C-alpha atoms as a PDB file:
ATOM      1  CA  MET A   1      85.550  98.626  78.621  1.00  0.00           C
ATOM      2  CA  SER A   2      82.935  98.445  81.383  1.00  0.00           C
ATOM      3  CA  ASP A   3      80.282  96.109  82.300  1.00  0.00           C
ATOM      4  CA  VAL A   4      77.337  97.634  83.744  1.00  0.00           C
ATOM      5  CA  GLY A   5      74.351  96.232  85.575  1.00  0.00           C
ATOM      6  CA  ASP A   6      74.631  92.282  84.953  1.00  0.00           C
ATOM      7  CA  GLY A   7      72.177  91.449  87.611  1.00  0.00           C
ATOM      8  CA  SER A   8      74.578  90.752  90.378  1.00  0.00           C
ATOM      9  CA  GLY A   9      74.735  93.808  91.972  1.00  0.00           C
ATOM     10  CA  ILE A  10      77.686  95.277  90.145  1.00  0.00           C
ATOM     11  CA  LEU A  11      77.011  98.767  88.602  1.00  0.00           C
ATOM     12  CA  PHE A  12      80.291  99.245  86.827  1.00  0.00           C
ATOM     13  CA  ALA A  13      83.322  97.020  86.394  1.00  0.00           C
ATOM     14  CA  GLU A  14      86.593  97.116  84.469  1.00  0.00           C
ATOM     15  CA  PRO A  15      88.743  93.797  84.710  1.00  0.00           C
ATOM     16  CA  GLY A  16      92.064  95.781  84.491  1.00  0.00           C
ATOM     17  CA  ALA A  17      93.199  93.175  81.853  1.00  0.00           C
ATOM     18  CA  ARG A  18      91.676  90.352  79.704  1.00  0.00           C
ATOM     19  CA  TRP A  19      92.663  86.869  79.548  1.00  0.00           C
ATOM     20  CA  ARG A  20      92.246  86.882  75.721  1.00  0.00           C
ATOM     21  CA  SER A  21      95.401  88.993  75.154  1.00  0.00           C
ATOM     22  CA  VAL A  22      97.513  86.049  76.309  1.00  0.00           C
ATOM     23  CA  SER A  23      96.493  84.439  72.957  1.00  0.00           C
ATOM     24  CA  TYR A  24      97.747  87.236  70.871  1.00  0.00           C
ATOM     25  CA  GLY A  25     101.566  86.367  70.854  1.00  0.00           C
ATOM     26  CA  PRO A  26     101.167  82.623  70.243  1.00  0.00           C
ATOM     27  CA  GLY A  27      98.600  83.495  67.683  1.00  0.00           C
ATOM     28  CA  LEU A  28     101.157  85.577  65.783  1.00  0.00           C
ATOM     29  CA  CYS A  29     103.812  82.846  65.956  1.00  0.00           C
ATOM     30  CA  LEU A  30     101.078  80.415  64.559  1.00  0.00           C
ATOM     31  CA  ILE A  31     100.469  82.851  61.662  1.00  0.00           C
ATOM     32  CA  ILE A  32     104.298  82.749  60.940  1.00  0.00           C
ATOM     33  CA  LEU A  33     104.312  78.996  61.213  1.00  0.00           C
ATOM     34  CA  PHE A  34     101.575  78.735  58.724  1.00  0.00           C
ATOM     35  CA  ILE A  35     103.351  81.103  56.166  1.00  0.00           C
ATOM     36  CA  GLU A  36     106.603  78.941  56.512  1.00  0.00           C
ATOM     37  CA  LEU A  37     104.687  75.826  55.955  1.00  0.00           C
ATOM     38  CA  VAL A  38     102.888  77.279  52.836  1.00  0.00           C
ATOM     39  CA  THR A  39     105.839  78.876  51.320  1.00  0.00           C
ATOM     40  CA  ALA A  40     107.985  75.760  51.746  1.00  0.00           C
ATOM     41  CA  THR A  41     110.795  77.722  53.493  1.00  0.00           C
ATOM     42  CA  ALA A  42     112.642  76.267  56.409  1.00  0.00           C
ATOM     43  CA  VAL A  43     110.332  75.934  59.320  1.00  0.00           C
ATOM     44  CA  HIS A  44     111.585  77.297  62.574  1.00  0.00           C
ATOM     45  CA  TRP A  45     109.699  74.886  64.998  1.00  0.00           C
ATOM     46  CA  PHE A  46     111.846  75.374  68.056  1.00  0.00           C
ATOM     47  CA  ALA A  47     112.150  79.213  67.884  1.00  0.00           C
ATOM     48  CA  LEU A  48     108.417  79.648  67.139  1.00  0.00           C
ATOM     49  CA  ILE A  49     107.385  77.325  70.067  1.00  0.00           C
ATOM     50  CA  PHE A  50     109.823  79.066  72.368  1.00  0.00           C
ATOM     51  CA  CYS A  51     108.653  82.557  71.433  1.00  0.00           C
ATOM     52  CA  ALA A  52     105.022  81.687  71.818  1.00  0.00           C
ATOM     53  CA  ALA A  53     105.626  80.189  75.254  1.00  0.00           C
ATOM     54  CA  LEU A  54     107.869  83.147  76.254  1.00  0.00           C
ATOM     55  CA  ILE A  55     105.323  85.870  75.046  1.00  0.00           C
ATOM     56  CA  ALA A  56     102.297  83.890  76.546  1.00  0.00           C
ATOM     57  CA  GLY A  57     104.197  83.761  79.989  1.00  0.00           C
ATOM     58  CA  PHE A  58     104.998  87.380  80.156  1.00  0.00           C
ATOM     59  CA  VAL A  59     101.500  88.420  79.219  1.00  0.00           C
ATOM     60  CA  VAL A  60      99.950  86.019  81.809  1.00  0.00           C
ATOM     61  CA  LEU A  61     102.009  87.841  84.414  1.00  0.00           C
ATOM     62  CA  GLN A  62     100.798  91.244  83.067  1.00  0.00           C
ATOM     63  CA  VAL A  63      97.153  89.919  83.119  1.00  0.00           C
ATOM     64  CA  ILE A  64      97.497  88.763  86.621  1.00  0.00           C
ATOM     65  CA  ALA A  65      99.004  92.046  87.755  1.00  0.00           C
ATOM     66  CA  GLY A  66      96.360  94.011  85.951  1.00  0.00           C
ATOM     67  CA  ARG A  67      93.357  92.209  87.267  1.00  0.00           C
ATOM     68  CA  ARG A  68      94.716  92.575  90.857  1.00  0.00           C
ATOM     69  CA  HIS A  69      96.044  96.253  90.821  1.00  0.00           C
ATOM     70  CA  VAL A  70      94.072  98.206  88.173  1.00  0.00           C
ATOM     71  CA  SER A  71      90.684  96.601  88.252  1.00  0.00           C
ATOM     72  CA  VAL A  72      87.678  98.435  89.278  1.00  0.00           C
ATOM     73  CA  GLU A  73      84.343  97.341  90.759  1.00  0.00           C
ATOM     74  CA  LEU A  74      81.226  99.468  91.908  1.00  0.00           C
ATOM     75  CA  THR A  75      78.415  97.912  93.674  1.00  0.00           C
ATOM     76  CA  ASP A  76      75.575  99.496  95.664  1.00  0.00           C
ATOM     77  CA  SER A  77      77.718  99.555  98.795  1.00  0.00           C
ATOM     78  CA  ILE A  78      81.357  99.555  97.956  1.00  0.00           C
ATOM     79  CA  LEU A  79      83.996 101.088  95.355  1.00  0.00           C
ATOM     80  CA  ARG A  80      86.941  98.815  94.837  1.00  0.00           C
ATOM     81  CA  GLU A  81      90.017 100.061  93.142  1.00  0.00           C
ATOM     82  CA  GLY A  82      92.632  97.668  92.650  1.00  0.00           C
ATOM     83  CA  THR A  83      93.225  96.020  96.214  1.00  0.00           C
ATOM     84  CA  GLU A  84      91.610  98.904  98.089  1.00  0.00           C
ATOM     85  CA  THR A  85      87.861  98.900  98.981  1.00  0.00           C
ATOM     86  CA  LEU A  86      86.063 102.119  99.956  1.00  0.00           C
ATOM     87  CA  PRO A  87      82.561 102.018 101.480  1.00  0.00           C
ATOM     88  CA  LEU A  88      80.196 104.409  99.536  1.00  0.00           C
ATOM     89  CA  SER A  89      78.874 105.490 103.036  1.00  0.00           C
ATOM     90  CA  ALA A  90      82.338 107.156 103.483  1.00  0.00           C
ATOM     91  CA  VAL A  91      81.951 109.438 100.373  1.00  0.00           C
ATOM     92  CA  ALA A  92      80.279 112.598 100.936  1.00  0.00           C
ATOM     93  CA  ALA A  93      80.481 113.980  97.099  1.00  0.00           C
ATOM     94  CA  VAL A  94      81.629 113.082  93.543  1.00  0.00           C
ATOM     95  CA  LEU A  95      83.449 116.384  92.633  1.00  0.00           C
ATOM     96  CA  PRO A  96      83.016 117.833  89.175  1.00  0.00           C
ATOM     97  CA  GLU A  97      85.383 117.344  86.496  1.00  0.00           C
ATOM     98  CA  ARG A  98      88.550 119.566  86.164  1.00  0.00           C
ATOM     99  CA  ASP A  99      87.896 122.662  84.250  1.00  0.00           C
ATOM    100  CA  GLU A 100      90.182 122.608  81.344  1.00  0.00           C
ATOM    101  CA  ASP A 101      90.319 126.413  80.921  1.00  0.00           C
ATOM    102  CA  SER A 102      91.296 126.935  84.333  1.00  0.00           C
ATOM    103  CA  TRP A 103      94.954 127.534  85.309  1.00  0.00           C
ATOM    104  CA  ASP A 104      94.589 126.297  88.837  1.00  0.00           C
ATOM    105  CA  ASP A 105      94.769 122.659  89.935  1.00  0.00           C
ATOM    106  CA  GLU A 106      91.660 121.381  91.827  1.00  0.00           C
ATOM    107  CA  ASP A 107      92.228 120.280  95.389  1.00  0.00           C
ATOM    108  CA  TRP A 108      91.565 116.665  94.641  1.00  0.00           C
ATOM    109  CA  GLU A 109      94.115 116.417  91.816  1.00  0.00           C
ATOM    110  CA  SER A 110      96.885 116.246  94.457  1.00  0.00           C
ATOM    111  CA  ALA A 111      94.778 114.020  96.506  1.00  0.00           C
ATOM    112  CA  ARG A 112      95.825 110.216  97.159  1.00  0.00           C
ATOM    113  CA  ALA A 113      94.743 107.682  94.553  1.00  0.00           C
ATOM    114  CA  LEU A 114      92.811 104.771  95.787  1.00  0.00           C
ATOM    115  CA  GLY A 115      94.501 101.536  95.509  1.00  0.00           C
ATOM    116  CA  GLU A 116      98.144 100.660  96.387  1.00  0.00           C
ATOM    117  CA  LEU A 117      99.821 102.213  93.404  1.00  0.00           C
ATOM    118  CA  SER A 118     101.555 105.439  93.818  1.00  0.00           C
ATOM    119  CA  GLY A 119      99.158 107.562  91.641  1.00  0.00           C
ATOM    120  CA  VAL A 120      96.356 107.009  89.048  1.00  0.00           C
ATOM    121  CA  PRO A 121      97.276 104.229  86.719  1.00  0.00           C
ATOM    122  CA  ARG A 122      98.314 105.004  83.197  1.00  0.00           C
ATOM    123  CA  ARG A 123      95.430 105.336  80.591  1.00  0.00           C
ATOM    124  CA  ARG A 124      93.121 106.039  83.501  1.00  0.00           C
ATOM    125  CA  GLY A 125      91.370 109.182  84.393  1.00  0.00           C
ATOM    126  CA  GLY A 126      90.980 110.484  87.949  1.00  0.00           C
ATOM    127  CA  ILE A 127      87.632 111.354  89.585  1.00  0.00           C
ATOM    128  CA  GLY A 128      87.713 113.543  92.711  1.00  0.00           C
ATOM    129  CA  LEU A 129      85.708 112.292  95.684  1.00  0.00           C
ATOM    130  CA  ARG A 130      85.125 114.226  99.019  1.00  0.00           C
ATOM    131  CA  LEU A 131      85.016 111.889 101.902  1.00  0.00           C
ATOM    132  CA  VAL A 132      82.844 112.334 105.061  1.00  0.00           C
ATOM    133  CA  ASP A 133      85.831 113.309 107.112  1.00  0.00           C
ATOM    134  CA  GLY A 134      86.563 116.257 104.689  1.00  0.00           C
ATOM    135  CA  SER A 135      89.702 114.662 103.025  1.00  0.00           C
ATOM    136  CA  PHE A 136      89.892 114.065  99.112  1.00  0.00           C
ATOM    137  CA  VAL A 137      90.769 111.138  97.224  1.00  0.00           C
ATOM    138  CA  GLN A 138      91.019 110.091  93.597  1.00  0.00           C
ATOM    139  CA  ALA A 139      89.043 107.347  92.106  1.00  0.00           C
ATOM    140  CA  TRP A 140      89.864 106.157  88.410  1.00  0.00           C
ATOM    141  CA  ALA A 141      88.964 104.156  85.597  1.00  0.00           C
ATOM    142  CA  LYS A 142      89.458 103.873  81.971  1.00  0.00           C
ATOM    143  CA  ASP A 143      85.921 104.916  81.345  1.00  0.00           C
ATOM    144  CA  HIS A 144      86.169 107.683  84.007  1.00  0.00           C
ATOM    145  CA  ARG A 145      82.920 109.468  82.895  1.00  0.00           C
ATOM    146  CA  GLY A 146      81.022 106.013  83.055  1.00  0.00           C
ATOM    147  CA  LEU A 147      82.316 105.438  86.507  1.00  0.00           C
ATOM    148  CA  ARG A 148      81.437 108.981  87.510  1.00  0.00           C
ATOM    149  CA  ALA A 149      77.884 108.573  86.374  1.00  0.00           C
ATOM    150  CA  ALA A 150      77.501 105.344  88.069  1.00  0.00           C
ATOM    151  CA  LEU A 151      79.061 106.589  91.337  1.00  0.00           C
ATOM    152  CA  THR A 152      76.830 109.554  91.461  1.00  0.00           C
ATOM    153  CA  GLU A 153      73.746 107.502  90.602  1.00  0.00           C
ATOM    154  CA  ALA A 154      74.682 105.084  93.421  1.00  0.00           C
ATOM    155  CA  LEU A 155      75.288 107.691  96.090  1.00  0.00           C
ATOM    156  CA  ASP A 156      71.991 109.374  95.042  1.00  0.00           C
ATOM    157  CA  ARG A 157      70.004 106.093  95.534  1.00  0.00           C
ATOM    158  CA  GLN A 158      71.831 105.412  98.805  1.00  0.00           C
ATOM    159  CA  ARG A 159      70.872 108.819 100.254  1.00  0.00           C
ATOM    160  CA  GLY A 160      67.312 108.605  98.553  1.00  0.00           C
ATOM    161  CA  THR A 161      67.710 112.266  97.407  1.00  0.00           C
ATOM    162  CA  PRO A 162      68.688 112.473  93.704  1.00  0.00           C
ATOM    163  CA  GLY A 163      71.122 115.270  92.768  1.00  0.00           C
ATOM    164  CA  ILE A 164      71.937 116.246  96.410  1.00  0.00           C
ATOM    165  CA  ASP A 165      75.215 115.823  97.926  1.00  0.00           C
ATOM    166  CA  ALA A 166      75.764 115.129 101.728  1.00  0.00           C
ATOM    167  CA  THR A 167      76.625 118.767 102.482  1.00  0.00           C
ATOM    168  CA  ASP A 168      73.562 120.211 100.723  1.00  0.00           C
ATOM    169  CA  GLY A 169      71.311 119.220 103.305  1.00  0.00           C
ATOM    170  CA  ILE A 170      73.415 121.046 106.113  1.00  0.00           C
ATOM    171  CA  ALA A 171      73.434 124.280 103.904  1.00  0.00           C
ATOM    172  CA  ASP A 172      69.552 123.983 103.398  1.00  0.00           C
ATOM    173  CA  SER A 173      69.109 123.674 107.082  1.00  0.00           C
ATOM    174  CA  VAL A 174      70.986 126.727 108.070  1.00  0.00           C
ATOM    175  CA  ASP A 175      69.119 128.760 105.218  1.00  0.00           C
ATOM    176  CA  GLU A 176      65.831 127.443 106.765  1.00  0.00           C
ATOM    177  CA  VAL A 177      66.857 128.429 110.292  1.00  0.00           C
ATOM    178  CA  ASP A 178      67.991 132.004 109.078  1.00  0.00           C
ATOM    179  CA  SER A 179      64.526 132.629 107.379  1.00  0.00           C
ATOM    180  CA  VAL A 180      62.782 131.554 110.699  1.00  0.00           C
ATOM    181  CA  GLU A 181      64.797 133.792 112.740  1.00  0.00           C
ATOM    182  CA  ASP A 182      64.367 136.663 110.088  1.00  0.00           C
ATOM    183  CA  PRO A 183      60.963 136.259 108.600  1.00  0.00           C
ATOM    184  CA  GLY A 184      60.347 138.678 105.620  1.00  0.00           C
ATOM    185  CA  GLY A 185      62.961 141.212 106.592  1.00  0.00           C
ATOM    186  CA  ALA A 186      61.851 141.986 110.233  1.00  0.00           C
ATOM    187  CA  ASP A 187      64.969 144.404 110.558  1.00  0.00           C
ATOM    188  CA  ASP A 188      63.346 146.643 107.937  1.00  0.00           C
ATOM    189  CA  ARG A 189      60.092 146.842 109.922  1.00  0.00           C
ATOM    190  CA  HIS A 190      61.950 147.619 113.176  1.00  0.00           C
ATOM    191  CA  SER A 191      63.752 150.469 111.420  1.00  0.00           C
ATOM    192  CA  GLU A 192      60.554 151.854 109.884  1.00  0.00           C
ATOM    193  CA  ASN A 193      58.852 151.685 113.385  1.00  0.00           C
ATOM    194  CA  GLY A 194      61.871 153.576 114.868  1.00  0.00           C
ATOM    195  CA  ALA A 195      61.786 156.209 112.274  1.00  0.00           C
ATOM    196  CA  ASP A 196      58.006 156.939 112.933  1.00  0.00           C
ATOM    197  CA  ARG A 197      58.683 157.491 116.636  1.00  0.00           C
END
């Protein structure tokens, strides 16, 4: 499923397709050949070899396409989804998972999926990302919860402030300014002084 932290700076990876799947078709043909040899029935050499080669050829094409278009790789600085690479510096926040009890779709669910495919690939889960420019995109992975956790951790490490998204600091600054301008309810003191007069 995912390979996490192999020492090369890769925090999360999904290959999209594995080369071992090429051997499944020829392996099945080999089992049929063995059964035919053991049972002393007619051995279909040409048909079995032809089928093994044909199946392997189709699967090779699928593996190449899968590794190119639906592979995922996350490092400390980039997120690669298929052939598209997104710098983590462009990501403002990883958005929460969709609330299953809600009737409304989240804003990010209709956003563009990363990569060159028209949407989130089959058997993958979408992850909402808010970019620094305010737009939304969808990252995706088979192990979408694993990618979400790795992405959140990478963004926290990059900012040096665990658990805070890029817009929280702005909100905190505004709150601090408000509290300085109005320390401890100054308006209440003014109104009390006015009433005494």
